[in-house]
Coordinates of C-alpha atoms in Angstrom, one line a residue:
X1 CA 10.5 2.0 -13.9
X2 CA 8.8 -0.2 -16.6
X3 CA 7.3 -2.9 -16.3
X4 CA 9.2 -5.9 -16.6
X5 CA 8.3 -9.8 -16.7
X6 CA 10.9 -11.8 -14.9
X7 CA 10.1 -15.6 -16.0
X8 CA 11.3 -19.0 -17.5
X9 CA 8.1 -19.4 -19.9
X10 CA 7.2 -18.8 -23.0
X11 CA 3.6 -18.5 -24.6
X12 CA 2.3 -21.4 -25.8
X13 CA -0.2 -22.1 -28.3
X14 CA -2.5 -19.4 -29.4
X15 CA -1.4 -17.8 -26.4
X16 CA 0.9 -15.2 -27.8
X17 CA -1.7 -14.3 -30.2
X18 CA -4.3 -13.6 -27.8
X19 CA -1.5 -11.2 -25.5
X20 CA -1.0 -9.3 -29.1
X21 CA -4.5 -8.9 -29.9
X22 CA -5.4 -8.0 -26.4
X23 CA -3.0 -5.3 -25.7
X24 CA -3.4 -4.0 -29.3
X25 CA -6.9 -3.8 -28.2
X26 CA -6.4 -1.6 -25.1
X27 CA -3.6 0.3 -26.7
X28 CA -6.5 1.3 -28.9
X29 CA -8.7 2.6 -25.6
X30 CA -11.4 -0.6 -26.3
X31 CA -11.5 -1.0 -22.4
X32 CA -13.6 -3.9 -22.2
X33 CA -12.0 -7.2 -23.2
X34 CA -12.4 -10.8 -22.7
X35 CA -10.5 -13.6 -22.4
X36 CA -11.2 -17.4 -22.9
X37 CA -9.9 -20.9 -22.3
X38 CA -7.1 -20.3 -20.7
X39 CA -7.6 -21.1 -16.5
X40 CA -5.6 -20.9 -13.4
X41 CA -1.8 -19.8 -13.8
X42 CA -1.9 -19.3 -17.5
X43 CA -4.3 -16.7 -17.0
X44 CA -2.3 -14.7 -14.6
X45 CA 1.0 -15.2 -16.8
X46 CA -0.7 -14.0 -20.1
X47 CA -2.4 -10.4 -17.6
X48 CA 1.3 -10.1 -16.6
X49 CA 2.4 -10.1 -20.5
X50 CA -0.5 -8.0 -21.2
X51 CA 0.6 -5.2 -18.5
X52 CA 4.2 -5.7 -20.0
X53 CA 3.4 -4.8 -23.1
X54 CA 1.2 -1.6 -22.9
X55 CA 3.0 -0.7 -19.4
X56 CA -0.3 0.8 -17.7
X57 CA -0.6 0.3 -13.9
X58 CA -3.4 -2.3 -13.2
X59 CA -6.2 -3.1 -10.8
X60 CA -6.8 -7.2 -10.8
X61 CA -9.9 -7.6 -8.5
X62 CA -11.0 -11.2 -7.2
X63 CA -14.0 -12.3 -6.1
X64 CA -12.6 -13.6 -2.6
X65 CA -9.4 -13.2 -0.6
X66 CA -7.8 -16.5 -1.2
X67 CA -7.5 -16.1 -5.0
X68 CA -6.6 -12.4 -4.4
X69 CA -3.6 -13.7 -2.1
X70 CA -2.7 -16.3 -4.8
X71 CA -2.7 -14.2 -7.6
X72 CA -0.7 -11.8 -5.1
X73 CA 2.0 -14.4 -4.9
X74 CA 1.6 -15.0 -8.3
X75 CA 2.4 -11.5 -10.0
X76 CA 5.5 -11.1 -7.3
X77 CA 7.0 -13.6 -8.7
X78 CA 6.4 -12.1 -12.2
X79 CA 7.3 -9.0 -11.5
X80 CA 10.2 -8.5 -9.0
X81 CA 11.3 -5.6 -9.7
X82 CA 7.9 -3.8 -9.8
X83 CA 5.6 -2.7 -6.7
X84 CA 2.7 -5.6 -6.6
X85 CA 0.3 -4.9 -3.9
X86 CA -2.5 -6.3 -2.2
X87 CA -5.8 -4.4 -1.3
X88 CA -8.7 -6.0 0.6
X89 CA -10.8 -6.0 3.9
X90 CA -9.1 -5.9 7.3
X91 CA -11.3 -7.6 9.2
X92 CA -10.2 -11.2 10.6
X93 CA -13.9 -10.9 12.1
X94 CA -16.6 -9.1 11.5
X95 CA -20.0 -9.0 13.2
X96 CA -22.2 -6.6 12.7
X97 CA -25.4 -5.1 15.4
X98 CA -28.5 -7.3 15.2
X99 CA -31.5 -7.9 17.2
X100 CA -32.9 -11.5 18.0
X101 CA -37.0 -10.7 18.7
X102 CA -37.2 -14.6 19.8
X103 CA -34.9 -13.9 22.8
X104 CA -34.9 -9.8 23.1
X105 CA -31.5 -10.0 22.0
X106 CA -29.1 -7.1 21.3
X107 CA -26.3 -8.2 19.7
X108 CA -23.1 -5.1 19.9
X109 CA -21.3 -4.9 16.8
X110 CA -17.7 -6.6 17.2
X111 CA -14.6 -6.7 15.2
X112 CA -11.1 -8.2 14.5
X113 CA -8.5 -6.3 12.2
X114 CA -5.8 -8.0 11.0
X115 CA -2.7 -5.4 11.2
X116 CA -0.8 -6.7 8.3
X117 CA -3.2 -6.4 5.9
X118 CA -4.2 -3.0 7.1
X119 CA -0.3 -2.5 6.4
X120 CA -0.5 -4.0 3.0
X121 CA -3.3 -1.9 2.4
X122 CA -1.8 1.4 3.5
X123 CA 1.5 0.4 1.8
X124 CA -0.8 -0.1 -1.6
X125 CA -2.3 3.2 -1.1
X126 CA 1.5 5.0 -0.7
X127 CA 2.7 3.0 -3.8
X128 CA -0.1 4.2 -5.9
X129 CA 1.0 7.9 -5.0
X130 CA 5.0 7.7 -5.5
X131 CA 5.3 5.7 -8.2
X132 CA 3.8 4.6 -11.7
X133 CA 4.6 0.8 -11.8
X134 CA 2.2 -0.6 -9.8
X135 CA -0.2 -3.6 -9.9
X136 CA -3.3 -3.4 -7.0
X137 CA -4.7 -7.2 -6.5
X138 CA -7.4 -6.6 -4.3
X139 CA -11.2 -8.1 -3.4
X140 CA -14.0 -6.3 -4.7
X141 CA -14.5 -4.8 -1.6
X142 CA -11.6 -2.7 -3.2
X143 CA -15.0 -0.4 -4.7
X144 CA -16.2 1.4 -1.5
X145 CA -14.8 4.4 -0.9
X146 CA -11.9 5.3 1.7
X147 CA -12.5 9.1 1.9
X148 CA -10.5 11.8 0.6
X149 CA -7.3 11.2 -2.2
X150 CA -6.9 15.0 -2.4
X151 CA -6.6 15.2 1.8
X152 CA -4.9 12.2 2.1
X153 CA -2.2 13.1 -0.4
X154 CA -2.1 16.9 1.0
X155 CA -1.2 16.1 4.4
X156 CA 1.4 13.8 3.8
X157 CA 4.6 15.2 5.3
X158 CA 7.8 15.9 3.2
X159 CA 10.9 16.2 4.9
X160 CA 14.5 16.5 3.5
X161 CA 17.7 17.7 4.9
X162 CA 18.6 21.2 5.4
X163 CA 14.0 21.3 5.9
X164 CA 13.6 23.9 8.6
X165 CA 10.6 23.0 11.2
X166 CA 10.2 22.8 14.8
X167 CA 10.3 20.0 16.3
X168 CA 6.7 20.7 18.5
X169 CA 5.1 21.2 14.9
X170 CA 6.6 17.8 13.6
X171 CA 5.0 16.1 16.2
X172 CA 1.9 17.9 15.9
X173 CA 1.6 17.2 12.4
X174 CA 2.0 13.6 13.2
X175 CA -0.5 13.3 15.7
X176 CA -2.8 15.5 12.7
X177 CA -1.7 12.2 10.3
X178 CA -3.0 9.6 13.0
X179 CA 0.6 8.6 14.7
X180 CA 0.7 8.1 18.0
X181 CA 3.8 8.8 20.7
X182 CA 4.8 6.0 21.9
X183 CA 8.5 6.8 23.5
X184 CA 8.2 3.4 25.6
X185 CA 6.3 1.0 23.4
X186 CA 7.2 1.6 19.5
X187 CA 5.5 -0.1 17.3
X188 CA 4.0 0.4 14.2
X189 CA 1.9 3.7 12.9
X190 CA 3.8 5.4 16.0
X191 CA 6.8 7.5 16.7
X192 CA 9.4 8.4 19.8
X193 CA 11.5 11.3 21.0
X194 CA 14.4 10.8 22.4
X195 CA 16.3 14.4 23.1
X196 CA 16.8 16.0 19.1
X197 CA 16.0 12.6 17.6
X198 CA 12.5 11.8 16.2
X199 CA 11.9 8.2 15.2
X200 CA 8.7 7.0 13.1
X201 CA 7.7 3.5 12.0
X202 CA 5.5 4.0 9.0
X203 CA 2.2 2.4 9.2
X204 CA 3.1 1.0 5.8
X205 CA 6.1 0.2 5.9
X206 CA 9.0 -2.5 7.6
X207 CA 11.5 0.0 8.3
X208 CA 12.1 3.2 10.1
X209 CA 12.4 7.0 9.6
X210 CA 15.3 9.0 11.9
X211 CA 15.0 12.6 11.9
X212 CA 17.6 14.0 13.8
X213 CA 17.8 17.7 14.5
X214 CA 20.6 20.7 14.8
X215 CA 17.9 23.2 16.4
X216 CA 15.4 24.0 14.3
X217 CA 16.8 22.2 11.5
X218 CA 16.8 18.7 10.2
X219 CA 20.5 17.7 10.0
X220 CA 20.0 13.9 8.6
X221 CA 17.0 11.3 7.6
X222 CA 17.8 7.7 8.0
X223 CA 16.3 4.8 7.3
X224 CA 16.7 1.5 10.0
X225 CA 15.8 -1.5 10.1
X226 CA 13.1 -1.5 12.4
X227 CA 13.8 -4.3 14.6
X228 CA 17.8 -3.9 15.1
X229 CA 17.5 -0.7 14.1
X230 CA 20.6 -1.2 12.0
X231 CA 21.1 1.8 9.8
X232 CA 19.9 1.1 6.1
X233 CA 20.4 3.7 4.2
X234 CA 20.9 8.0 4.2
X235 CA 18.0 9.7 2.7
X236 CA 17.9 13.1 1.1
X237 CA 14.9 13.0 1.3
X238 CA 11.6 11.2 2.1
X239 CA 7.7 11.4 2.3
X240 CA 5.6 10.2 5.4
X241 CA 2.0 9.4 4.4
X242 CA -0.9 9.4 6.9
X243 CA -1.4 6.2 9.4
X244 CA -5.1 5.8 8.4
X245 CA -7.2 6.1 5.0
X246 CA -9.5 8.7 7.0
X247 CA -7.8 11.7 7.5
X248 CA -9.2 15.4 7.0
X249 CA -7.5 18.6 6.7
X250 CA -8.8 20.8 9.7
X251 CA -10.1 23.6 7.3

């Protein structure tokens, strides 16, 4: 899908002319431009024309997480029809080991993750690997590394109908990607069995995968809302990526 700004505004000023010269500019492969005196909104609304216009996927990095979740909100708006994610650090609290001499104090290290931003995060990463529209607004933090692409995008699953596969090697394969059973408590980044029926909640996602089996056979893929579990839509097909950035293959 292109990208596609959805808005009431129109440039004002020398505004246009800086969103032609700019994406001109990158069209051109100069990767290192600048742009001055414009501020808050007016900023993000000329990127967003910017990104129309040479319809590249983009990484906006902030400097902290409350711009990052503005300009978030921001580039939705602009772009509604296009996947807009949002990248940056987990932790609600961190604290990490230390050692007071003063008092002989050990200090453990201690942490907080917030599980809708590791969502977000996971949901970013899924985005960037099944589609070409996408826009990443994320922290800086965004620059350390989260292990493999080439393992993380190998061992996510594809399943369609009419796919022939145990259903002791689906779950296994599962478990290898970092779900966990839960046939009592389902909740996110887990799955359930109930007889020839195999639920999953993706660990990025707000819905629900059914698998139901004839045998050995996958004989539909569903997609439910995950709390009613109200059916959504039939799939053909679908792809279930890992639970966790840090997967490795076994080899």
């Amino acid at each position: 899908m292109d990208f596609n700004v959805i808005d009431k505004f129109t440039p004002k000023g020398d505004q246009q002319q800086a969103i032609d010269l700019l994406s001109e500019s990158l069209k051109n492969a100069n990767r290192f431009q600048t742009l001055l005196g414009i501020t808050g909104s007016g900023k993000t609304y000329s990127v967003a024309k910017i990104i129309e216009q040479i319809q590249r996927p983009a990484l906006i990095l902030s400097h902290n997480k409350t711009l990052a979740a503005q300009l978030y909100r921001e580039f939705r708006d602009f772009f509604p029809d296009n996947a807009v994610e949002y990248f940056v650090s987990y932790y609600d609290y961190y604290q990490p080991e230390a050692y007071v001499p003063s008092k002989d104090l050990y200090i453990e290290k201690d942490s907080s993750i917030n599980e809708e931003i590791e969502r977000l995060r996971l949901a970013a990463t899924a985005s960037l690997l099944d589609r070409k529209d996408v826009i990443i607004i994320a922290t800086v933090s965004a620059i350390y590394g989260l292990g493999s692409p080439e393992d993380y995008r190998d061992l996510t699953l594809f399943l369609k109908k009419g796919l022939v596969i145990e259903r002791k090697e689906l779950i296994r394969r599962l478990i290898d990607i970092q779900y966990e059973r839960k046939d009592t408590d389902f909740a996110v980044a887990s799955f359930r069995v109930r007889g020839d029926v195999i639920d999953i909640h993706p660990a990025y996602a707000k819905y629900v995968i059914r698998i139901e089996f004839f045998g050995d056979e996958i004989e539909s893929l569903k997609r439910l809302e995950a709390i009613s579990g109200q059916k959504l839509e039939d799939l053909e097909r679908t792809l279930i990526y890992p639970a966790k950035h840090f997967v490795t293959k076994k080899e």
